[in-house]
């Protein structure tokens, strides 16, 4: 008995020595904390990168959540056609911007449409947004809203309502001040992220649908020092998509068009093609745009078009970047 006790005591001492030796070896390999301190500049860099990473991982976890939701939706929707189920696969919800309750319908509507018109509203929300939503409700159509937050804080409830009613909400710009937005690539990126964050705070969705202020063909990039190609690269690498337009109602041209003139500006350009992306504006000065909507929607329905909202499946219409050859 006593011999065994002695033996186990000896083993314990040897184990302790081994443990201490191992600790010393590990510490010498890892090195002292001061030995690894980066230069100040690099440290700053690291902090920035970490901030970006945090944001990225936040986005990643958000989209994982969305993926999960979409998977659950898939499970509960087995009666639907297989094709439709595939259309709502996990990759489809990574761009946010559409309330999950409406996502499948949005995708289905677009998929089943032969001739499509996408009504898009820039620069809102505004005092007319609720009325725009009422008109869209009346005709049971969905649209896309490229929003701005600076100056529009009074109408954040309308932005939320837009999202909750199932329309696509998208990033336009936080400030809409061209010299600021296009002052540098970093400015531009900060503007996109700030608007995205503002919309996330208000609605809970992280939207990755984007429209350049002035369109991707704008001359402001060149004027103020941002290469739009860099912006496009960044959008592509980070899972965003941008949408220009091929029809405009010209409500930002400084002409006091009547509702029927605004409607004709749109309808005259919509011909035999299959897809049209229509630019309009949602600001406090665009009452006539609001009034033109019933004319546009009724006529387009008569012509056999389906009014769609932008989804992940929408083929984006891109302008030629200013300075590129044709
Ligand atoms: Zn705008």
PDB file of C-alpha atoms and ligand atoms in Angstrom:
ATOM      1  CA  UNK A   1       0.000   0.000   0.000  1.00  0.00           C
ATOM      2  CA  UNK A   2       2.636   2.528   1.102  1.00  0.00           C
ATOM      3  CA  UNK A   3       4.836   1.537  -1.878  1.00  0.00           C
ATOM      4  CA  UNK A   4       1.991   2.322  -4.280  1.00  0.00           C
ATOM      5  CA  UNK A   5       1.430   5.689  -2.587  1.00  0.00           C
ATOM      6  CA  UNK A   6       5.102   6.563  -2.997  1.00  0.00           C
ATOM      7  CA  UNK A   7       4.988   5.516  -6.637  1.00  0.00           C
ATOM      8  CA  UNK A   8       1.927   7.668  -7.412  1.00  0.00           C
ATOM      9  CA  UNK A   9       3.511  10.633  -5.604  1.00  0.00           C
ATOM     10  CA  UNK A  10       6.584  10.274  -7.797  1.00  0.00           C
ATOM     11  CA  UNK A  11       4.464  10.109 -10.946  1.00  0.00           C
ATOM     12  CA  UNK A  12       2.666  13.297  -9.888  1.00  0.00           C
ATOM     13  CA  UNK A  13       5.975  15.177  -9.451  1.00  0.00           C
ATOM     14  CA  UNK A  14       7.285  14.020 -12.836  1.00  0.00           C
ATOM     15  CA  UNK A  15       3.978  15.057 -14.510  1.00  0.00           C
ATOM     16  CA  UNK A  16       4.224  18.498 -12.943  1.00  0.00           C
ATOM     17  CA  UNK A  17       7.792  18.960 -14.196  1.00  0.00           C
ATOM     18  CA  UNK A  18       6.750  17.917 -17.718  1.00  0.00           C
ATOM     19  CA  UNK A  19       3.819  20.331 -17.633  1.00  0.00           C
ATOM     20  CA  UNK A  20       6.023  23.288 -16.566  1.00  0.00           C
ATOM     21  CA  UNK A  21       8.614  22.434 -19.227  1.00  0.00           C
ATOM     22  CA  UNK A  22       5.904  22.268 -21.874  1.00  0.00           C
ATOM     23  CA  UNK A  23       4.566  25.664 -20.786  1.00  0.00           C
ATOM     24  CA  UNK A  24       8.043  27.227 -21.057  1.00  0.00           C
ATOM     25  CA  UNK A  25       8.486  25.798 -24.572  1.00  0.00           C
ATOM     26  CA  UNK A  26       5.078  27.061 -25.705  1.00  0.00           C
ATOM     27  CA  UNK A  27       5.751  30.554 -24.362  1.00  0.00           C
ATOM     28  CA  UNK A  28       9.123  30.779 -26.074  1.00  0.00           C
ATOM     29  CA  UNK A  29       7.573  29.755 -29.424  1.00  0.00           C
ATOM     30  CA  UNK A  30       4.683  32.245 -29.201  1.00  0.00           C
ATOM     31  CA  UNK A  31       7.003  35.059 -28.154  1.00  0.00           C
ATOM     32  CA  UNK A  32       6.401  38.054 -25.944  1.00  0.00           C
ATOM     33  CA  UNK A  33       3.457  40.374 -26.765  1.00  0.00           C
ATOM     34  CA  UNK A  34       5.784  43.373 -27.265  1.00  0.00           C
ATOM     35  CA  UNK A  35       7.796  41.476 -29.879  1.00  0.00           C
ATOM     36  CA  UNK A  36       4.705  41.308 -32.100  1.00  0.00           C
ATOM     37  CA  UNK A  37       3.485  44.915 -31.866  1.00  0.00           C
ATOM     38  CA  UNK A  38       3.023  46.221 -35.419  1.00  0.00           C
ATOM     39  CA  UNK A  39       4.011  49.701 -36.573  1.00  0.00           C
ATOM     40  CA  UNK A  40       1.407  52.305 -35.844  1.00  0.00           C
ATOM     41  CA  UNK A  41       0.408  52.645 -39.477  1.00  0.00           C
ATOM     42  CA  UNK A  42      -0.036  48.936 -39.877  1.00  0.00           C
ATOM     43  CA  UNK A  43      -1.940  48.865 -36.609  1.00  0.00           C
ATOM     44  CA  UNK A  44      -4.343  51.433 -38.025  1.00  0.00           C
ATOM     45  CA  UNK A  45      -4.639  49.348 -41.139  1.00  0.00           C
ATOM     46  CA  UNK A  46      -5.350  46.267 -39.069  1.00  0.00           C
ATOM     47  CA  UNK A  47      -8.065  48.059 -37.150  1.00  0.00           C
ATOM     48  CA  UNK A  48      -9.754  49.119 -40.383  1.00  0.00           C
ATOM     49  CA  UNK A  49      -9.534  45.633 -41.805  1.00  0.00           C
ATOM     50  CA  UNK A  50     -10.966  44.212 -38.638  1.00  0.00           C
ATOM     51  CA  UNK A  51     -13.853  46.658 -38.767  1.00  0.00           C
ATOM     52  CA  UNK A  52     -14.526  45.543 -42.336  1.00  0.00           C
ATOM     53  CA  UNK A  53     -14.226  41.927 -41.317  1.00  0.00           C
ATOM     54  CA  UNK A  54     -16.652  42.423 -38.474  1.00  0.00           C
ATOM     55  CA  UNK A  55     -19.112  43.931 -40.903  1.00  0.00           C
ATOM     56  CA  UNK A  56     -18.501  41.099 -43.362  1.00  0.00           C
ATOM     57  CA  UNK A  57     -19.011  38.419 -40.752  1.00  0.00           C
ATOM     58  CA  UNK A  58     -22.134  40.209 -39.594  1.00  0.00           C
ATOM     59  CA  UNK A  59     -23.366  40.148 -43.178  1.00  0.00           C
ATOM     60  CA  UNK A  60     -22.359  36.531 -43.465  1.00  0.00           C
ATOM     61  CA  UNK A  61     -24.278  35.582 -40.356  1.00  0.00           C
ATOM     62  CA  UNK A  62     -27.263  37.581 -41.559  1.00  0.00           C
ATOM     63  CA  UNK A  63     -27.288  35.777 -44.854  1.00  0.00           C
ATOM     64  CA  UNK A  64     -26.843  32.464 -43.091  1.00  0.00           C
ATOM     65  CA  UNK A  65     -29.930  33.302 -41.095  1.00  0.00           C
ATOM     66  CA  UNK A  66     -31.699  34.213 -44.324  1.00  0.00           C
ATOM     67  CA  UNK A  67     -30.498  30.981 -45.897  1.00  0.00           C
ATOM     68  CA  UNK A  68     -31.899  29.048 -43.002  1.00  0.00           C
ATOM     69  CA  UNK A  69     -35.190  30.833 -43.313  1.00  0.00           C
ATOM     70  CA  UNK A  70     -35.329  30.148 -47.009  1.00  0.00           C
ATOM     71  CA  UNK A  71     -34.517  26.475 -46.367  1.00  0.00           C
ATOM     72  CA  UNK A  72     -37.374  26.321 -43.906  1.00  0.00           C
ATOM     73  CA  UNK A  73     -39.633  27.974 -46.437  1.00  0.00           C
ATOM     74  CA  UNK A  74     -38.550  25.386 -48.967  1.00  0.00           C
ATOM     75  CA  UNK A  75     -39.433  22.573 -46.586  1.00  0.00           C
ATOM     76  CA  UNK A  76     -42.908  23.923 -45.953  1.00  0.00           C
ATOM     77  CA  UNK A  77     -43.534  24.577 -49.602  1.00  0.00           C
ATOM     78  CA  UNK A  78     -43.075  21.096 -51.012  1.00  0.00           C
ATOM     79  CA  UNK A  79     -46.347  21.199 -52.909  1.00  0.00           C
ATOM     80  CA  UNK A  80     -44.953  23.809 -55.253  1.00  0.00           C
ATOM     81  CA  UNK A  81     -43.295  22.846 -58.489  1.00  0.00           C
ATOM     82  CA  UNK A  82     -39.750  21.651 -58.217  1.00  0.00           C
ATOM     83  CA  UNK A  83     -38.570  24.521 -60.420  1.00  0.00           C
ATOM     84  CA  UNK A  84     -40.085  27.071 -58.101  1.00  0.00           C
ATOM     85  CA  UNK A  85     -38.418  25.429 -55.131  1.00  0.00           C
ATOM     86  CA  UNK A  86     -35.100  25.654 -56.909  1.00  0.00           C
ATOM     87  CA  UNK A  87     -35.724  29.291 -57.645  1.00  0.00           C
ATOM     88  CA  UNK A  88     -35.934  29.997 -53.944  1.00  0.00           C
ATOM     89  CA  UNK A  89     -32.714  28.191 -53.089  1.00  0.00           C
ATOM     90  CA  UNK A  90     -30.396  29.646 -50.492  1.00  0.00           C
ATOM     91  CA  UNK A  91     -28.342  31.776 -52.894  1.00  0.00           C
ATOM     92  CA  UNK A  92     -31.455  33.728 -53.826  1.00  0.00           C
ATOM     93  CA  UNK A  93     -31.902  35.396 -50.479  1.00  0.00           C
ATOM     94  CA  UNK A  94     -28.354  36.601 -50.044  1.00  0.00           C
ATOM     95  CA  UNK A  95     -29.113  40.048 -51.401  1.00  0.00           C
ATOM     96  CA  UNK A  96     -31.780  40.956 -48.862  1.00  0.00           C
ATOM     97  CA  UNK A  97     -34.054  43.861 -49.750  1.00  0.00           C
ATOM     98  CA  UNK A  98     -37.244  41.775 -50.031  1.00  0.00           C
ATOM     99  CA  UNK A  99     -39.233  40.695 -47.004  1.00  0.00           C
ATOM    100  CA  UNK A 100     -38.906  36.889 -46.679  1.00  0.00           C
ATOM    101  CA  UNK A 101     -42.710  36.496 -46.664  1.00  0.00           C
ATOM    102  CA  UNK A 102     -42.843  37.923 -50.190  1.00  0.00           C
ATOM    103  CA  UNK A 103     -39.644  36.550 -51.673  1.00  0.00           C
ATOM    104  CA  UNK A 104     -41.071  33.396 -53.245  1.00  0.00           C
ATOM    105  CA  UNK A 105     -43.922  35.341 -54.845  1.00  0.00           C
ATOM    106  CA  UNK A 106     -41.530  37.936 -56.202  1.00  0.00           C
ATOM    107  CA  UNK A 107     -39.376  35.252 -57.774  1.00  0.00           C
ATOM    108  CA  UNK A 108     -42.353  33.350 -59.121  1.00  0.00           C
ATOM    109  CA  UNK A 109     -43.985  36.431 -60.646  1.00  0.00           C
ATOM    110  CA  UNK A 110     -40.780  37.393 -62.411  1.00  0.00           C
ATOM    111  CA  UNK A 111     -40.070  33.865 -63.571  1.00  0.00           C
ATOM    112  CA  UNK A 112     -43.543  33.415 -65.050  1.00  0.00           C
ATOM    113  CA  UNK A 113     -43.628  36.811 -66.788  1.00  0.00           C
ATOM    114  CA  UNK A 114     -42.974  36.903 -70.532  1.00  0.00           C
ATOM    115  CA  UNK A 115     -42.806  40.669 -70.944  1.00  0.00           C
ATOM    116  CA  UNK A 116     -41.561  42.575 -67.936  1.00  0.00           C
ATOM    117  CA  UNK A 117     -41.528  46.164 -66.808  1.00  0.00           C
ATOM    118  CA  UNK A 118     -39.723  47.111 -63.634  1.00  0.00           C
ATOM    119  CA  UNK A 119     -40.979  50.337 -62.091  1.00  0.00           C
ATOM    120  CA  UNK A 120     -38.209  51.882 -60.008  1.00  0.00           C
ATOM    121  CA  UNK A 121     -38.366  54.934 -57.783  1.00  0.00           C
ATOM    122  CA  UNK A 122     -35.241  56.857 -56.791  1.00  0.00           C
ATOM    123  CA  UNK A 123     -34.521  59.314 -53.991  1.00  0.00           C
ATOM    124  CA  UNK A 124     -37.352  58.385 -51.605  1.00  0.00           C
ATOM    125  CA  UNK A 125     -38.841  57.882 -49.138  1.00  0.00           C
ATOM    126  CA  UNK A 126     -40.935  61.030 -49.349  1.00  0.00           C
ATOM    127  CA  UNK A 127     -44.270  62.461 -48.352  1.00  0.00           C
ATOM    128  CA  UNK A 128     -45.755  60.687 -51.392  1.00  0.00           C
ATOM    129  CA  UNK A 129     -44.380  57.211 -50.713  1.00  0.00           C
ATOM    130  CA  UNK A 130     -47.474  55.991 -48.847  1.00  0.00           C
ATOM    131  CA  UNK A 131     -49.692  57.105 -51.711  1.00  0.00           C
ATOM    132  CA  UNK A 132     -47.409  55.436 -54.240  1.00  0.00           C
ATOM    133  CA  UNK A 133     -47.743  52.237 -52.195  1.00  0.00           C
ATOM    134  CA  UNK A 134     -51.530  52.601 -52.194  1.00  0.00           C
ATOM    135  CA  UNK A 135     -51.613  52.848 -55.975  1.00  0.00           C
ATOM    136  CA  UNK A 136     -49.353  49.822 -56.335  1.00  0.00           C
ATOM    137  CA  UNK A 137     -51.590  47.918 -53.901  1.00  0.00           C
ATOM    138  CA  UNK A 138     -54.678  48.856 -55.865  1.00  0.00           C
ATOM    139  CA  UNK A 139     -53.223  47.246 -58.985  1.00  0.00           C
ATOM    140  CA  UNK A 140     -51.556  44.449 -57.018  1.00  0.00           C
ATOM    141  CA  UNK A 141     -48.099  45.210 -58.382  1.00  0.00           C
ATOM    142  CA  UNK A 142     -44.706  45.438 -56.769  1.00  0.00           C
ATOM    143  CA  UNK A 143     -41.919  47.898 -57.500  1.00  0.00           C
ATOM    144  CA  UNK A 144     -38.384  48.777 -56.446  1.00  0.00           C
ATOM    145  CA  UNK A 145     -37.275  51.741 -54.353  1.00  0.00           C
ATOM    146  CA  UNK A 146     -33.695  53.060 -54.434  1.00  0.00           C
ATOM    147  CA  UNK A 147     -33.615  55.093 -51.281  1.00  0.00           C
ATOM    148  CA  UNK A 148     -31.731  58.009 -49.793  1.00  0.00           C
ATOM    149  CA  UNK A 149     -31.576  58.740 -46.091  1.00  0.00           C
ATOM    150  CA  UNK A 150     -30.170  62.266 -45.861  1.00  0.00           C
ATOM    151  CA  UNK A 151     -33.096  64.670 -45.640  1.00  0.00           C
ATOM    152  CA  UNK A 152     -35.667  61.878 -45.598  1.00  0.00           C
ATOM    153  CA  UNK A 153     -35.621  60.954 -41.906  1.00  0.00           C
ATOM    154  CA  UNK A 154     -39.252  62.074 -41.503  1.00  0.00           C
ATOM    155  CA  UNK A 155     -40.349  59.315 -43.863  1.00  0.00           C
ATOM    156  CA  UNK A 156     -38.556  56.315 -42.419  1.00  0.00           C
ATOM    157  CA  UNK A 157     -41.896  54.736 -41.488  1.00  0.00           C
ATOM    158  CA  UNK A 158     -42.789  54.793 -45.166  1.00  0.00           C
ATOM    159  CA  UNK A 159     -39.548  53.029 -46.012  1.00  0.00           C
ATOM    160  CA  UNK A 160     -40.363  50.367 -43.451  1.00  0.00           C
ATOM    161  CA  UNK A 161     -43.870  50.049 -44.847  1.00  0.00           C
ATOM    162  CA  UNK A 162     -42.426  49.679 -48.353  1.00  0.00           C
ATOM    163  CA  UNK A 163     -40.352  46.733 -47.157  1.00  0.00           C
ATOM    164  CA  UNK A 164     -43.151  45.182 -45.125  1.00  0.00           C
ATOM    165  CA  UNK A 165     -45.528  45.337 -48.079  1.00  0.00           C
ATOM    166  CA  UNK A 166     -43.082  43.199 -50.034  1.00  0.00           C
ATOM    167  CA  UNK A 167     -41.517  45.695 -52.442  1.00  0.00           C
ATOM    168  CA  UNK A 168     -37.783  45.649 -53.089  1.00  0.00           C
ATOM    169  CA  UNK A 169     -35.854  48.225 -51.142  1.00  0.00           C
ATOM    170  CA  UNK A 170     -32.455  49.131 -52.484  1.00  0.00           C
ATOM    171  CA  UNK A 171     -29.475  51.367 -51.848  1.00  0.00           C
ATOM    172  CA  UNK A 172     -29.155  54.614 -53.767  1.00  0.00           C
ATOM    173  CA  UNK A 173     -26.997  56.932 -51.666  1.00  0.00           C
ATOM    174  CA  UNK A 174     -26.874  58.397 -48.214  1.00  0.00           C
ATOM    175  CA  UNK A 175     -26.146  62.022 -49.125  1.00  0.00           C
ATOM    176  CA  UNK A 176     -26.817  62.268 -52.872  1.00  0.00           C
ATOM    177  CA  UNK A 177     -24.183  65.043 -52.945  1.00  0.00           C
ATOM    178  CA  UNK A 178     -22.182  64.184 -56.049  1.00  0.00           C
ATOM    179  CA  UNK A 179     -18.990  65.928 -54.928  1.00  0.00           C
ATOM    180  CA  UNK A 180     -19.043  63.983 -51.662  1.00  0.00           C
ATOM    181  CA  UNK A 181     -20.127  60.611 -53.024  1.00  0.00           C
ATOM    182  CA  UNK A 182     -17.647  60.671 -55.891  1.00  0.00           C
ATOM    183  CA  UNK A 183     -14.885  62.574 -54.059  1.00  0.00           C
ATOM    184  CA  UNK A 184     -12.886  59.336 -53.859  1.00  0.00           C
ATOM    185  CA  UNK A 185     -13.416  55.606 -54.071  1.00  0.00           C
ATOM    186  CA  UNK A 186     -13.340  55.434 -50.260  1.00  0.00           C
ATOM    187  CA  UNK A 187     -16.003  58.157 -50.053  1.00  0.00           C
ATOM    188  CA  UNK A 188     -18.177  56.287 -52.488  1.00  0.00           C
ATOM    189  CA  UNK A 189     -17.816  53.017 -50.585  1.00  0.00           C
ATOM    190  CA  UNK A 190     -18.550  54.718 -47.267  1.00  0.00           C
ATOM    191  CA  UNK A 191     -21.672  56.266 -48.801  1.00  0.00           C
ATOM    192  CA  UNK A 192     -22.961  52.889 -50.017  1.00  0.00           C
ATOM    193  CA  UNK A 193     -22.328  51.237 -46.649  1.00  0.00           C
ATOM    194  CA  UNK A 194     -23.838  54.133 -44.706  1.00  0.00           C
ATOM    195  CA  UNK A 195     -27.046  53.976 -46.710  1.00  0.00           C
ATOM    196  CA  UNK A 196     -27.158  50.207 -46.387  1.00  0.00           C
ATOM    197  CA  UNK A 197     -26.728  50.502 -42.632  1.00  0.00           C
ATOM    198  CA  UNK A 198     -29.403  53.146 -42.322  1.00  0.00           C
ATOM    199  CA  UNK A 199     -31.860  50.905 -44.150  1.00  0.00           C
ATOM    200  CA  UNK A 200     -30.846  47.915 -42.062  1.00  0.00           C
ATOM    201  CA  UNK A 201     -31.468  49.865 -38.857  1.00  0.00           C
ATOM    202  CA  UNK A 202     -34.881  50.897 -40.112  1.00  0.00           C
ATOM    203  CA  UNK A 203     -36.099  47.651 -41.640  1.00  0.00           C
ATOM    204  CA  UNK A 204     -33.797  44.839 -40.508  1.00  0.00           C
ATOM    205  CA  UNK A 205     -32.814  43.786 -44.011  1.00  0.00           C
ATOM    206  CA  UNK A 206     -29.336  44.127 -45.478  1.00  0.00           C
ATOM    207  CA  UNK A 207     -30.066  45.040 -49.059  1.00  0.00           C
ATOM    208  CA  UNK A 208     -27.419  44.565 -51.720  1.00  0.00           C
ATOM    209  CA  UNK A 209     -29.371  46.029 -54.630  1.00  0.00           C
ATOM    210  CA  UNK A 210     -27.764  49.285 -55.706  1.00  0.00           C
ATOM    211  CA  UNK A 211     -28.158  52.180 -58.109  1.00  0.00           C
ATOM    212  CA  UNK A 212     -25.386  54.703 -58.708  1.00  0.00           C
ATOM    213  CA  UNK A 213     -26.402  58.307 -58.105  1.00  0.00           C
ATOM    214  CA  UNK A 214     -26.573  59.621 -61.661  1.00  0.00           C
ATOM    215  CA  UNK A 215     -26.391  56.043 -63.014  1.00  0.00           C
ATOM    216  CA  UNK A 216     -23.200  54.125 -63.764  1.00  0.00           C
ATOM    217  CA  UNK A 217     -22.719  56.310 -66.853  1.00  0.00           C
ATOM    218  CA  UNK A 218     -22.449  59.478 -64.731  1.00  0.00           C
ATOM    219  CA  UNK A 219     -19.754  62.033 -65.438  1.00  0.00           C
ATOM    220  CA  UNK A 220     -19.332  62.888 -61.743  1.00  0.00           C
ATOM    221  CA  UNK A 221     -16.827  60.107 -61.098  1.00  0.00           C
ATOM    222  CA  UNK A 222     -14.424  61.607 -63.600  1.00  0.00           C
ATOM    223  CA  UNK A 223     -15.192  65.118 -62.385  1.00  0.00           C
ATOM    224  CA  UNK A 224     -14.598  64.434 -58.688  1.00  0.00           C
ATOM    225  CA  UNK A 225     -11.976  61.701 -58.843  1.00  0.00           C
ATOM    226  CA  UNK A 226     -13.582  58.266 -58.604  1.00  0.00           C
ATOM    227  CA  UNK A 227     -13.152  55.587 -61.242  1.00  0.00           C
ATOM    228  CA  UNK A 228     -16.559  53.943 -61.630  1.00  0.00           C
ATOM    229  CA  UNK A 229     -14.788  50.739 -62.746  1.00  0.00           C
ATOM    230  CA  UNK A 230     -13.324  50.467 -59.221  1.00  0.00           C
ATOM    231  CA  UNK A 231     -16.822  50.824 -57.793  1.00  0.00           C
ATOM    232  CA  UNK A 232     -18.202  48.173 -60.129  1.00  0.00           C
ATOM    233  CA  UNK A 233     -15.364  45.809 -59.158  1.00  0.00           C
ATOM    234  CA  UNK A 234     -16.055  46.367 -55.488  1.00  0.00           C
ATOM    235  CA  UNK A 235     -19.788  45.749 -55.952  1.00  0.00           C
ATOM    236  CA  UNK A 236     -19.103  42.505 -57.815  1.00  0.00           C
ATOM    237  CA  UNK A 237     -16.585  41.248 -55.268  1.00  0.00           C
ATOM    238  CA  UNK A 238     -18.898  41.966 -52.365  1.00  0.00           C
ATOM    239  CA  UNK A 239     -22.082  40.401 -53.707  1.00  0.00           C
ATOM    240  CA  UNK A 240     -23.910  43.578 -54.737  1.00  0.00           C
ATOM    241  CA  UNK A 241     -25.604  44.239 -58.074  1.00  0.00           C
ATOM    242  CA  UNK A 242     -26.339  47.600 -59.659  1.00  0.00           C
ATOM    243  CA  UNK A 243     -29.227  48.555 -61.905  1.00  0.00           C
ATOM    244  CA  UNK A 244     -29.404  51.385 -64.417  1.00  0.00           C
ATOM    245  CA  UNK A 245     -32.462  52.052 -66.555  1.00  0.00           C
ATOM    246  CA  UNK A 246     -33.492  51.995 -70.208  1.00  0.00           C
ATOM    247  CA  UNK A 247     -36.635  54.125 -69.868  1.00  0.00           C
ATOM    248  CA  UNK A 248     -37.136  57.336 -67.913  1.00  0.00           C
ATOM    249  CA  UNK A 249     -40.293  59.320 -67.264  1.00  0.00           C
ATOM    250  CA  UNK A 250     -38.030  62.399 -67.301  1.00  0.00           C
ATOM    251  CA  UNK A 251     -39.423  63.673 -64.026  1.00  0.00           C
ATOM    252  CA  UNK A 252     -35.992  64.967 -63.070  1.00  0.00           C
ATOM    253  CA  UNK A 253     -35.451  67.023 -66.212  1.00  0.00           C
ATOM    254  CA  UNK A 254     -36.731  70.278 -64.749  1.00  0.00           C
ATOM    255  CA  UNK A 255     -39.797  70.281 -66.985  1.00  0.00           C
ATOM    256  CA  UNK A 256     -43.236  70.553 -65.370  1.00  0.00           C
ATOM    257  CA  UNK A 257     -44.762  67.576 -67.135  1.00  0.00           C
ATOM    258  CA  UNK A 258     -48.404  66.768 -66.484  1.00  0.00           C
ATOM    259  CA  UNK A 259     -49.289  63.267 -65.247  1.00  0.00           C
ATOM    260  CA  UNK A 260     -50.320  62.153 -68.739  1.00  0.00           C
ATOM    261  CA  UNK A 261     -47.145  63.595 -70.262  1.00  0.00           C
ATOM    262  CA  UNK A 262     -45.036  61.733 -67.699  1.00  0.00           C
ATOM    263  CA  UNK A 263     -46.971  58.563 -68.493  1.00  0.00           C
ATOM    264  CA  UNK A 264     -46.388  59.064 -72.211  1.00  0.00           C
ATOM    265  CA  UNK A 265     -42.679  59.624 -71.628  1.00  0.00           C
ATOM    266  CA  UNK A 266     -42.656  56.055 -70.348  1.00  0.00           C
ATOM    267  CA  UNK A 267     -45.224  54.438 -72.616  1.00  0.00           C
ATOM    268  CA  UNK A 268     -43.750  55.892 -75.819  1.00  0.00           C
ATOM    269  CA  UNK A 269     -40.446  54.168 -75.097  1.00  0.00           C
ATOM    270  CA  UNK A 270     -41.875  50.793 -74.275  1.00  0.00           C
ATOM    271  CA  UNK A 271     -42.095  48.843 -77.492  1.00  0.00           C
ATOM    272  CA  UNK A 272     -41.829  45.216 -78.492  1.00  0.00           C
ATOM    273  CA  UNK A 273     -39.006  44.325 -76.148  1.00  0.00           C
ATOM    274  CA  UNK A 274     -39.301  41.910 -73.255  1.00  0.00           C
ATOM    275  CA  UNK A 275     -37.715  43.889 -70.454  1.00  0.00           C
ATOM    276  CA  UNK A 276     -37.813  47.514 -69.465  1.00  0.00           C
ATOM    277  CA  UNK A 277     -36.339  49.185 -66.402  1.00  0.00           C
ATOM    278  CA  UNK A 278     -38.175  52.440 -65.772  1.00  0.00           C
ATOM    279  CA  UNK A 279     -36.629  55.308 -63.813  1.00  0.00           C
ATOM    280  CA  UNK A 280     -38.934  57.580 -61.839  1.00  0.00           C
ATOM    281  CA  UNK A 281     -38.530  59.585 -58.660  1.00  0.00           C
ATOM    282  CA  UNK A 282     -40.185  59.532 -55.263  1.00  0.00           C
ATOM    283  CA  UNK A 283     -39.641  62.964 -53.767  1.00  0.00           C
ATOM    284  CA  UNK A 284     -41.819  65.711 -52.365  1.00  0.00           C
ATOM    285  CA  UNK A 285     -41.749  67.442 -55.748  1.00  0.00           C
ATOM    286  CA  UNK A 286     -43.071  64.482 -57.725  1.00  0.00           C
ATOM    287  CA  UNK A 287     -46.793  64.599 -57.162  1.00  0.00           C
ATOM    288  CA  UNK A 288     -47.376  64.257 -60.898  1.00  0.00           C
ATOM    289  CA  UNK A 289     -45.297  61.084 -60.979  1.00  0.00           C
ATOM    290  CA  UNK A 290     -47.654  59.650 -58.377  1.00  0.00           C
ATOM    291  CA  UNK A 291     -50.629  60.744 -60.474  1.00  0.00           C
ATOM    292  CA  UNK A 292     -49.175  59.222 -63.626  1.00  0.00           C
ATOM    293  CA  UNK A 293     -48.892  55.738 -62.132  1.00  0.00           C
ATOM    294  CA  UNK A 294     -52.454  54.493 -62.792  1.00  0.00           C
ATOM    295  CA  UNK A 295     -52.158  55.531 -66.455  1.00  0.00           C
ATOM    296  CA  UNK A 296     -48.835  53.711 -66.823  1.00  0.00           C
ATOM    297  CA  UNK A 297     -49.867  50.569 -64.985  1.00  0.00           C
ATOM    298  CA  UNK A 298     -53.223  50.167 -66.732  1.00  0.00           C
ATOM    299  CA  UNK A 299     -51.729  50.663 -70.183  1.00  0.00           C
ATOM    300  CA  UNK A 300     -48.839  48.286 -69.560  1.00  0.00           C
ATOM    301  CA  UNK A 301     -51.179  45.593 -68.273  1.00  0.00           C
ATOM    302  CA  UNK A 302     -53.324  46.076 -71.391  1.00  0.00           C
ATOM    303  CA  UNK A 303     -50.229  45.579 -73.515  1.00  0.00           C
ATOM    304  CA  UNK A 304     -49.533  42.264 -71.771  1.00  0.00           C
ATOM    305  CA  UNK A 305     -46.682  43.322 -69.542  1.00  0.00           C
ATOM    306  CA  UNK A 306     -46.138  42.035 -66.025  1.00  0.00           C
ATOM    307  CA  UNK A 307     -44.922  44.610 -63.552  1.00  0.00           C
ATOM    308  CA  UNK A 308     -42.061  43.080 -61.600  1.00  0.00           C
ATOM    309  CA  UNK A 309     -39.852  44.088 -58.754  1.00  0.00           C
ATOM    310  CA  UNK A 310     -36.115  43.585 -58.893  1.00  0.00           C
ATOM    311  CA  UNK A 311     -34.941  40.267 -57.471  1.00  0.00           C
ATOM    312  CA  UNK A 312     -31.674  38.353 -57.480  1.00  0.00           C
ATOM    313  CA  UNK A 313     -32.777  36.846 -60.787  1.00  0.00           C
ATOM    314  CA  UNK A 314     -33.292  40.138 -62.595  1.00  0.00           C
ATOM    315  CA  UNK A 315     -30.861  40.656 -65.439  1.00  0.00           C
ATOM    316  CA  UNK A 316     -29.406  44.036 -64.562  1.00  0.00           C
ATOM    317  CA  UNK A 317     -29.438  46.704 -67.219  1.00  0.00           C
ATOM    318  CA  UNK A 318     -26.065  48.483 -67.189  1.00  0.00           C
ATOM    319  CA  UNK A 319     -25.169  51.750 -68.857  1.00  0.00           C
ATOM    320  CA  UNK A 320     -21.838  52.187 -70.564  1.00  0.00           C
ATOM    321  CA  UNK A 321     -19.401  53.658 -68.057  1.00  0.00           C
ATOM    322  CA  UNK A 322     -18.468  57.193 -69.035  1.00  0.00           C
ATOM    323  CA  UNK A 323     -15.215  57.195 -70.977  1.00  0.00           C
ATOM    324  CA  UNK A 324     -15.462  53.581 -72.161  1.00  0.00           C
ATOM    325  CA  UNK A 325     -15.567  53.067 -75.892  1.00  0.00           C
ATOM    326  CA  UNK A 326     -18.756  51.752 -77.398  1.00  0.00           C
TER     327      UNK A 326
HETATM  328 ZN1  LIG B   1     -30.998  59.967 -57.373  1.00  0.00          ZN
END
